[in-house]
Amino acid sequence: MKRACFVPGTQANDYRHVPLPLPLTKNHDQMKWIFRKLLLLAVLLQATVQTFSADATWIWYPGDYELWLGNNLHNRRTERGTFFPPFWKMDSHYSLVEFSTELNLSEQETITICAEGRYNVKLDGKFYPGMPDNVLLPAGKHSLNIKVFCLDRVPALYVQGKTVATGPQWKTTFEDKEWIDASGRTSGKSGTIYRQAGSWNFDTPSTLPSAYKLPVSPMAAVSMEPKGKGMLVDFGKETMGFPLFQGVEGKGWIRIYYGESAEEAADTLHCETTDRIQVTAPVAKLQVNDSKAYRYLYIETDGGVTFKQISMLYEFAPVAERGSFRCSDTLLNRIWDVSDYTLHLTTLEFFI
């Protein structure tokens, strides 16, 4: 009688059936069978380890990504369609950042490099030409340094190899205090202060940190009623998101007036938040570009523009509830619920 086991073939994840004799009754033969079984298990484990690469994630200077998100959020504010920036001092991210790590490779390894911005690569103090997408690292101990420059986004880096991968264990700095002697040669000494790299959950080369968008969820209006020259739309509670028109016909303008109350939205001369959308051809769906905070919309059209339906895409940060509160006082419970919902409304890419 024979048993079959699996051992790796010549290709990754390619397995072959190999017959193994059943354990015999004599102790010596049993030990030989056990030894062979353990040897095959060791081969299988080694092949499995070699098949998979280290987990990589996008990294940046700690705190810079949050600062960049906050700056973009606070500068999305408008008043009656006009850009209304913050009136307080604003700091910015570091535009030039160095990322570094120490390596000890048992064998040579090729790494793939992705960056948000221009970059250079230096191994053991020597530069690679240009901005290489792939770099062959020789076996042994090495120092790997990559500098990234970017003004409009946060300088960010993604490196993937078999054992080398960007992550929070990498060091980063916004300064470079290498000492250079009179001949222009780097001394190898440095007064640079390094910090652990920042990261989140951008774990593939294509998930660029700068392209991150909050999730949205469809939300229907609870009521719509004609009012004056237009229509008053109520979503039932204060919310945040993008008005969405469906079945738009005609040519002309759609004017949108936002309000936390019906009176504010209907006050077309004084409400703070407005939008104007020009319609030049029929469209199945028409979404407002920037999210707004509101409960009510007052909508007017001209030029024969019509639409079949108005709804919204509710925008939210995917934060988990970490606590709850309930007591015998219904008013206190209501206060808690309103406070909890308000916190969710004001938690976006950054806190409002």
CSV table of C-alpha atoms in Angstrom, one decimal:
chain,number,residue,atom,x,y,z
A,1,MET,CA,0.0,0.0,0.0
A,2,LYS,CA,1.4,3.5,-0.9
A,3,ARG,CA,0.6,7.0,0.3
A,4,ALA,CA,0.9,10.2,-1.8
A,5,CYS,CA,2.2,13.5,-0.6
A,6,PHE,CA,2.9,16.9,-2.2
A,7,VAL,CA,6.3,18.4,-2.9
A,8,PRO,CA,7.1,21.5,-4.9
A,9,GLY,CA,7.9,21.2,-8.6
A,10,THR,CA,10.1,23.3,-10.7
A,11,GLN,CA,7.5,26.1,-11.0
A,12,ALA,CA,5.9,28.1,-8.2
A,13,ASN,CA,2.7,26.4,-6.9
A,14,ASP,CA,3.4,23.4,-9.2
A,15,TYR,CA,3.1,20.2,-7.1
A,16,ARG,CA,3.7,16.6,-8.0
A,17,HIS,CA,2.4,13.4,-6.4
A,18,VAL,CA,5.3,11.5,-4.9
A,19,PRO,CA,4.7,8.0,-3.4
A,20,LEU,CA,5.8,7.4,0.2
A,21,PRO,CA,5.9,4.0,1.8
A,22,LEU,CA,3.7,3.6,4.8
A,23,PRO,CA,5.5,3.5,8.2
A,24,LEU,CA,6.9,0.1,9.0
A,25,THR,CA,6.7,-1.7,12.3
A,26,LYS,CA,10.4,-1.7,13.1
A,27,ASN,CA,11.8,1.3,15.0
A,28,HIS,CA,14.6,1.9,12.6
A,29,ASP,CA,12.4,2.0,9.6
A,30,GLN,CA,9.9,4.2,11.4
A,31,MET,CA,12.7,6.7,12.2
A,32,LYS,CA,13.7,6.7,8.5
A,33,TRP,CA,10.1,7.3,7.4
A,34,ILE,CA,9.7,10.2,9.9
A,35,PHE,CA,13.0,11.8,8.8
A,36,ARG,CA,11.9,11.7,5.2
A,37,LYS,CA,8.6,13.2,6.0
A,38,LEU,CA,10.2,16.1,8.0
A,39,LEU,CA,12.6,16.7,5.1
A,40,LEU,CA,9.8,17.0,2.6
A,41,LEU,CA,8.0,19.3,4.9
A,42,ALA,CA,11.1,21.5,5.2
A,43,VAL,CA,11.4,21.7,1.4
A,44,LEU,CA,7.7,22.6,1.1
A,45,LEU,CA,8.0,25.4,3.7
A,46,GLN,CA,11.1,26.8,2.0
A,47,ALA,CA,9.5,26.9,-1.4
A,48,THR,CA,6.4,28.6,0.1
A,49,VAL,CA,8.6,31.3,1.7
A,50,GLN,CA,10.4,31.9,-1.6
A,51,THR,CA,7.2,32.2,-3.6
A,52,PHE,CA,5.8,35.2,-1.6
A,53,SER,CA,7.2,38.7,-1.5
A,54,ALA,CA,7.4,41.0,1.5
A,55,ASP,CA,4.3,43.2,2.1
A,56,ALA,CA,4.9,46.7,0.9
A,57,THR,CA,2.9,49.9,1.6
A,58,TRP,CA,3.2,53.6,0.6
A,59,ILE,CA,5.2,55.6,3.1
A,60,TRP,CA,5.8,59.4,3.7
A,61,TYR,CA,7.2,61.7,6.3
A,62,PRO,CA,5.1,61.2,9.5
A,63,GLY,CA,2.3,63.8,9.8
A,64,ASP,CA,2.7,65.2,6.3
A,65,TYR,CA,-0.1,63.3,4.7
A,66,GLU,CA,-2.6,64.4,7.4
A,67,LEU,CA,-1.4,68.0,7.0
A,68,TRP,CA,-1.9,67.8,3.2
A,69,LEU,CA,-5.4,66.3,3.6
A,70,GLY,CA,-6.4,69.0,6.1
A,71,ASN,CA,-5.1,71.8,3.8
A,72,ASN,CA,-7.1,70.5,0.9
A,73,LEU,CA,-10.2,70.0,2.9
A,74,HIS,CA,-10.2,73.5,4.5
A,75,ASN,CA,-9.5,75.1,1.1
A,76,ARG,CA,-12.6,73.5,-0.5
A,77,ARG,CA,-14.8,75.9,1.4
A,78,THR,CA,-16.8,78.3,-0.8
A,79,GLU,CA,-19.3,81.1,-0.1
A,80,ARG,CA,-21.9,81.8,-2.7
A,81,GLY,CA,-19.7,80.1,-5.3
A,82,THR,CA,-16.6,82.0,-4.4
A,83,PHE,CA,-13.4,80.4,-3.0
A,84,PHE,CA,-13.3,81.2,0.7
A,85,PRO,CA,-10.0,80.0,2.2
A,86,PRO,CA,-9.0,79.8,5.9
A,87,PHE,CA,-8.1,83.0,7.7
A,88,TRP,CA,-5.5,81.3,9.9
A,89,LYS,CA,-1.9,80.4,9.4
A,90,MET,CA,-1.4,77.3,7.3
A,91,ASP,CA,1.7,75.1,7.3
A,92,SER,CA,2.6,72.7,4.5
A,93,HIS,CA,4.2,69.3,4.0
A,94,TYR,CA,7.9,68.9,3.4
A,95,SER,CA,8.5,69.0,-0.4
A,96,LEU,CA,11.8,67.0,-0.3
A,97,VAL,CA,12.0,63.9,1.8
A,98,GLU,CA,14.6,61.2,2.1
A,99,PHE,CA,13.7,57.5,2.8
A,100,SER,CA,16.3,55.0,4.0
A,101,THR,CA,16.7,51.5,5.3
A,102,GLU,CA,19.6,49.1,6.2
A,103,LEU,CA,19.7,45.8,4.3
A,104,ASN,CA,21.3,42.4,4.9
A,105,LEU,CA,20.5,40.3,1.8
A,106,SER,CA,21.3,36.6,1.6
A,107,GLU,CA,21.1,36.8,-2.2
A,108,GLN,CA,20.8,39.4,-4.9
A,109,GLU,CA,17.3,40.9,-5.2
A,110,THR,CA,15.4,43.1,-7.7
A,111,ILE,CA,13.2,45.8,-6.3
A,112,THR,CA,10.5,47.8,-8.0
A,113,ILE,CA,10.2,51.5,-7.2
A,114,CYS,CA,7.2,53.8,-7.4
A,115,ALA,CA,7.1,57.4,-6.1
A,116,GLU,CA,4.8,60.4,-6.0
A,117,GLY,CA,7.3,62.9,-7.3
A,118,ARG,CA,10.8,63.0,-8.8
A,119,TYR,CA,13.3,60.8,-7.0
A,120,ASN,CA,16.9,59.5,-7.0
A,121,VAL,CA,18.2,56.2,-5.7
A,122,LYS,CA,21.5,55.8,-3.8
A,123,LEU,CA,23.0,52.5,-2.6
A,124,ASP,CA,26.0,52.6,-0.2
A,125,GLY,CA,26.5,56.3,-1.1
A,126,LYS,CA,26.5,55.8,-4.9
A,127,PHE,CA,23.7,57.0,-7.1
A,128,TYR,CA,21.9,55.0,-9.8
A,129,PRO,CA,21.5,56.9,-13.0
A,130,GLY,CA,18.1,58.5,-13.7
A,131,MET,CA,14.9,57.5,-12.0
A,132,PRO,CA,15.1,53.7,-12.2
A,133,ASP,CA,11.8,51.7,-12.0
A,134,ASN,CA,13.8,48.5,-11.0
A,135,VAL,CA,17.0,48.1,-9.2
A,136,LEU,CA,19.1,45.0,-8.7
A,137,LEU,CA,20.5,44.9,-5.2
A,138,PRO,CA,23.5,42.6,-4.7
A,139,ALA,CA,23.8,40.2,-1.7
A,140,GLY,CA,25.3,41.5,1.5
A,141,LYS,CA,24.9,44.5,3.8
A,142,HIS,CA,23.8,47.8,2.2
A,143,SER,CA,22.4,51.2,3.0
A,144,LEU,CA,19.5,52.2,0.6
A,145,ASN,CA,18.5,55.9,0.3
A,146,ILE,CA,15.8,57.3,-1.9
A,147,LYS,CA,15.0,61.0,-2.1
A,148,VAL,CA,11.6,62.2,-3.4
A,149,PHE,CA,10.6,65.7,-4.3
A,150,CYS,CA,7.0,66.9,-4.8
A,151,LEU,CA,5.3,70.2,-4.3
A,152,ASP,CA,1.6,69.7,-5.0
A,153,ARG,CA,1.4,66.3,-3.2
A,154,VAL,CA,3.1,64.6,-0.3
A,155,PRO,CA,6.4,63.0,-1.4
A,156,ALA,CA,5.6,59.3,-1.0
A,157,LEU,CA,7.5,56.0,-1.8
A,158,TYR,CA,6.6,52.4,-2.6
A,159,VAL,CA,9.3,49.8,-2.9
A,160,GLN,CA,8.6,46.1,-3.5
A,161,GLY,CA,11.0,43.2,-3.6
A,162,LYS,CA,11.1,39.6,-2.3
A,163,THR,CA,12.4,40.7,1.1
A,164,VAL,CA,12.8,44.4,0.7
A,165,ALA,CA,9.5,46.4,1.1
A,166,THR,CA,8.6,49.9,2.3
A,167,GLY,CA,6.8,50.1,5.6
A,168,PRO,CA,6.8,51.9,8.9
A,169,GLN,CA,10.2,50.3,9.7
A,170,TRP,CA,11.9,52.6,7.1
A,171,LYS,CA,13.5,55.8,8.3
A,172,THR,CA,12.7,59.2,6.8
A,173,THR,CA,13.9,62.8,7.2
A,174,PHE,CA,13.3,66.2,5.6
A,175,GLU,CA,16.9,67.4,6.1
A,176,ASP,CA,20.2,66.2,4.8
A,177,LYS,CA,23.2,67.0,7.0
A,178,GLU,CA,25.9,64.9,5.3
A,179,TRP,CA,29.3,66.4,5.7
A,180,ILE,CA,31.1,67.0,2.4
A,181,ASP,CA,34.8,67.7,2.4
A,182,ALA,CA,36.7,70.3,0.3
A,183,SER,CA,37.0,67.9,-2.6
A,184,GLY,CA,33.3,67.4,-2.7
A,185,ARG,CA,33.4,63.9,-1.4
A,186,THR,CA,30.8,62.7,1.1
A,187,SER,CA,32.5,62.0,4.5
A,188,GLY,CA,30.0,59.3,5.6
A,189,LYS,CA,29.2,61.3,8.7
A,190,SER,CA,25.8,62.8,9.2
A,191,GLY,CA,23.9,65.0,11.7
A,192,THR,CA,20.6,64.1,10.2
A,193,ILE,CA,17.7,63.3,12.5
A,194,TYR,CA,15.6,60.4,11.2
A,195,ARG,CA,12.0,59.4,12.1
A,196,GLN,CA,9.9,56.3,11.5
A,197,ALA,CA,8.0,56.6,8.2
A,198,GLY,CA,4.3,57.3,8.2
A,199,SER,CA,1.9,55.0,6.4
A,200,TRP,CA,-1.8,53.9,6.3
A,201,ASN,CA,-3.4,51.2,4.1
A,202,PHE,CA,-2.2,52.1,0.6
A,203,ASP,CA,-0.8,48.6,-0.1
A,204,THR,CA,-0.5,48.4,-3.9
A,205,PRO,CA,1.5,50.5,-6.4
A,206,SER,CA,-1.7,51.7,-8.0
A,207,THR,CA,-3.4,53.0,-4.8
A,208,LEU,CA,-1.7,56.4,-4.8
A,209,PRO,CA,-2.1,58.3,-1.5
A,210,SER,CA,-2.8,61.5,-3.4
A,211,ALA,CA,-5.8,59.8,-5.2
A,212,TYR,CA,-7.6,58.9,-2.0
A,213,LYS,CA,-11.3,59.7,-1.9
A,214,LEU,CA,-13.8,59.2,0.9
A,215,PRO,CA,-16.5,56.5,0.3
A,216,VAL,CA,-20.0,57.6,-0.6
A,217,SER,CA,-23.4,56.1,-0.2
A,218,PRO,CA,-26.6,56.8,-2.2
A,219,MET,CA,-29.2,58.7,-0.1
A,220,ALA,CA,-32.7,59.6,-1.3
A,221,ALA,CA,-34.7,62.7,-0.4
A,222,VAL,CA,-37.5,62.4,2.1
A,223,SER,CA,-39.6,65.1,0.4
A,224,MET,CA,-39.8,67.4,-2.6
A,225,GLU,CA,-42.3,70.2,-3.0
A,226,PRO,CA,-42.7,73.1,-5.4
A,227,LYS,CA,-41.8,76.5,-3.9
A,228,GLY,CA,-41.7,79.8,-5.7
A,229,LYS,CA,-39.8,79.5,-8.9
A,230,GLY,CA,-38.2,76.2,-8.0
A,231,MET,CA,-38.3,73.1,-5.8
A,232,LEU,CA,-37.5,72.6,-2.1
A,233,VAL,CA,-35.8,69.2,-1.4
A,234,ASP,CA,-35.5,67.8,2.2
A,235,PHE,CA,-33.1,65.0,3.1
A,236,GLY,CA,-34.5,64.6,6.5
A,237,LYS,CA,-31.4,65.5,8.5
A,238,GLU,CA,-28.2,67.4,8.3
A,239,THR,CA,-25.8,65.6,5.9
A,240,MET,CA,-22.7,65.9,3.8
A,241,GLY,CA,-22.3,65.0,0.2
A,242,PHE,CA,-22.9,65.6,-3.5
A,243,PRO,CA,-26.3,66.4,-5.0
A,244,LEU,CA,-27.0,64.1,-7.9
A,245,PHE,CA,-29.4,64.8,-10.7
A,246,GLN,CA,-30.8,62.1,-13.0
A,247,GLY,CA,-32.5,62.4,-16.4
A,248,VAL,CA,-31.4,65.9,-17.1
A,249,GLU,CA,-32.8,67.4,-20.3
A,250,GLY,CA,-32.6,70.8,-22.1
A,251,LYS,CA,-30.0,73.6,-22.2
A,252,GLY,CA,-29.5,76.2,-19.6
A,253,TRP,CA,-28.6,76.5,-15.9
A,254,ILE,CA,-29.3,74.6,-12.7
A,255,ARG,CA,-29.0,76.8,-9.6
A,256,ILE,CA,-28.7,75.1,-6.2
A,257,TYR,CA,-29.1,76.8,-2.8
A,258,TYR,CA,-28.0,74.9,0.3
A,259,GLY,CA,-29.3,75.3,3.8
A,260,GLU,CA,-29.4,73.7,7.2
A,261,SER,CA,-33.0,75.0,7.4
A,262,ALA,CA,-35.7,75.3,4.8
A,263,GLU,CA,-35.7,79.1,5.3
A,264,GLU,CA,-31.9,79.3,4.6
A,265,ALA,CA,-32.1,77.3,1.5
A,266,ALA,CA,-35.0,79.3,0.1
A,267,ASP,CA,-33.3,82.6,0.7
A,268,THR,CA,-31.6,82.8,-2.7
A,269,LEU,CA,-30.1,86.3,-2.0
A,270,HIS,CA,-28.4,85.5,1.3
A,271,CYS,CA,-27.8,81.8,1.8
A,272,GLU,CA,-24.1,81.2,2.1
A,273,THR,CA,-23.6,78.1,-0.1
A,274,THR,CA,-24.7,77.9,-3.7
A,275,ASP,CA,-23.8,76.1,-7.0
A,276,ARG,CA,-24.4,76.9,-10.6
A,277,ILE,CA,-24.3,74.1,-13.2
A,278,GLN,CA,-24.5,74.7,-17.0
A,279,VAL,CA,-26.4,72.1,-19.0
A,280,THR,CA,-25.4,71.9,-22.7
A,281,ALA,CA,-26.8,68.5,-23.6
A,282,PRO,CA,-29.0,65.8,-22.1
A,283,VAL,CA,-27.2,63.7,-19.5
A,284,ALA,CA,-28.3,60.6,-17.6
A,285,LYS,CA,-26.6,61.7,-14.4
A,286,LEU,CA,-25.2,65.0,-13.3
A,287,GLN,CA,-23.2,65.3,-10.1
A,288,VAL,CA,-22.0,68.4,-8.3
A,289,ASN,CA,-18.2,68.4,-8.2
A,290,ASP,CA,-17.6,69.4,-4.5
A,291,SER,CA,-19.4,68.0,-1.4
A,292,LYS,CA,-21.4,70.4,0.7
A,293,ALA,CA,-23.0,70.3,4.2
A,294,TYR,CA,-26.8,70.7,4.1
A,295,ARG,CA,-30.2,69.3,4.9
A,296,TYR,CA,-32.3,71.2,2.4
A,297,LEU,CA,-31.7,72.1,-1.3
A,298,TYR,CA,-33.7,74.8,-3.1
A,299,ILE,CA,-33.3,74.2,-6.9
A,300,GLU,CA,-34.2,76.6,-9.7
A,301,THR,CA,-33.7,76.0,-13.4
A,302,ASP,CA,-33.9,78.1,-16.6
A,303,GLY,CA,-33.8,77.7,-20.3
A,304,GLY,CA,-36.2,74.8,-20.2
A,305,VAL,CA,-33.8,72.5,-18.2
A,306,THR,CA,-35.6,69.7,-16.5
A,307,PHE,CA,-34.6,66.6,-14.4
A,308,LYS,CA,-36.5,63.4,-13.5
A,309,GLN,CA,-34.9,62.8,-10.0
A,310,ILE,CA,-32.7,64.4,-7.4
A,311,SER,CA,-30.8,62.5,-4.8
A,312,MET,CA,-27.4,62.7,-3.2
A,313,LEU,CA,-24.2,60.7,-2.5
A,314,TYR,CA,-23.6,60.9,1.2
A,315,GLU,CA,-19.8,61.3,1.9
A,316,PHE,CA,-18.4,59.9,5.1
A,317,ALA,CA,-15.2,58.7,6.8
A,318,PRO,CA,-15.1,55.0,7.5
A,319,VAL,CA,-14.6,55.3,11.2
A,320,ALA,CA,-15.7,52.6,13.6
A,321,GLU,CA,-17.9,53.2,16.7
A,322,ARG,CA,-15.7,52.7,19.7
A,323,GLY,CA,-18.2,53.3,22.4
A,324,SER,CA,-21.9,53.7,23.2
A,325,PHE,CA,-24.1,55.4,25.8
A,326,ARG,CA,-27.6,54.7,27.0
A,327,CYS,CA,-29.4,55.6,30.2
A,328,SER,CA,-33.0,56.0,31.6
A,329,ASP,CA,-33.1,59.7,30.5
A,330,THR,CA,-34.4,59.9,27.0
A,331,LEU,CA,-33.2,63.5,26.6
A,332,LEU,CA,-29.6,62.5,27.5
A,333,ASN,CA,-29.8,59.7,25.0
A,334,ARG,CA,-31.0,62.1,22.3
A,335,ILE,CA,-28.1,64.5,23.2
A,336,TRP,CA,-25.6,61.6,22.8
A,337,ASP,CA,-27.1,60.5,19.5
A,338,VAL,CA,-26.9,64.1,18.1
A,339,SER,CA,-23.4,64.5,19.3
A,340,ASP,CA,-22.3,61.2,17.9
A,341,TYR,CA,-23.8,62.0,14.5
A,342,THR,CA,-22.3,65.5,14.5
A,343,LEU,CA,-18.8,64.0,15.1
A,344,HIS,CA,-19.3,61.7,12.1
A,345,LEU,CA,-20.4,64.7,9.9
A,346,THR,CA,-17.3,66.7,10.9
A,347,THR,CA,-14.9,63.8,10.5
A,348,LEU,CA,-13.8,63.7,6.8
A,349,GLU,CA,-10.3,63.5,5.4
A,350,PHE,CA,-9.5,65.8,8.4
A,351,PHE,CA,-11.6,67.2,11.2
A,352,ILE,CA,-13.7,70.3,10.5
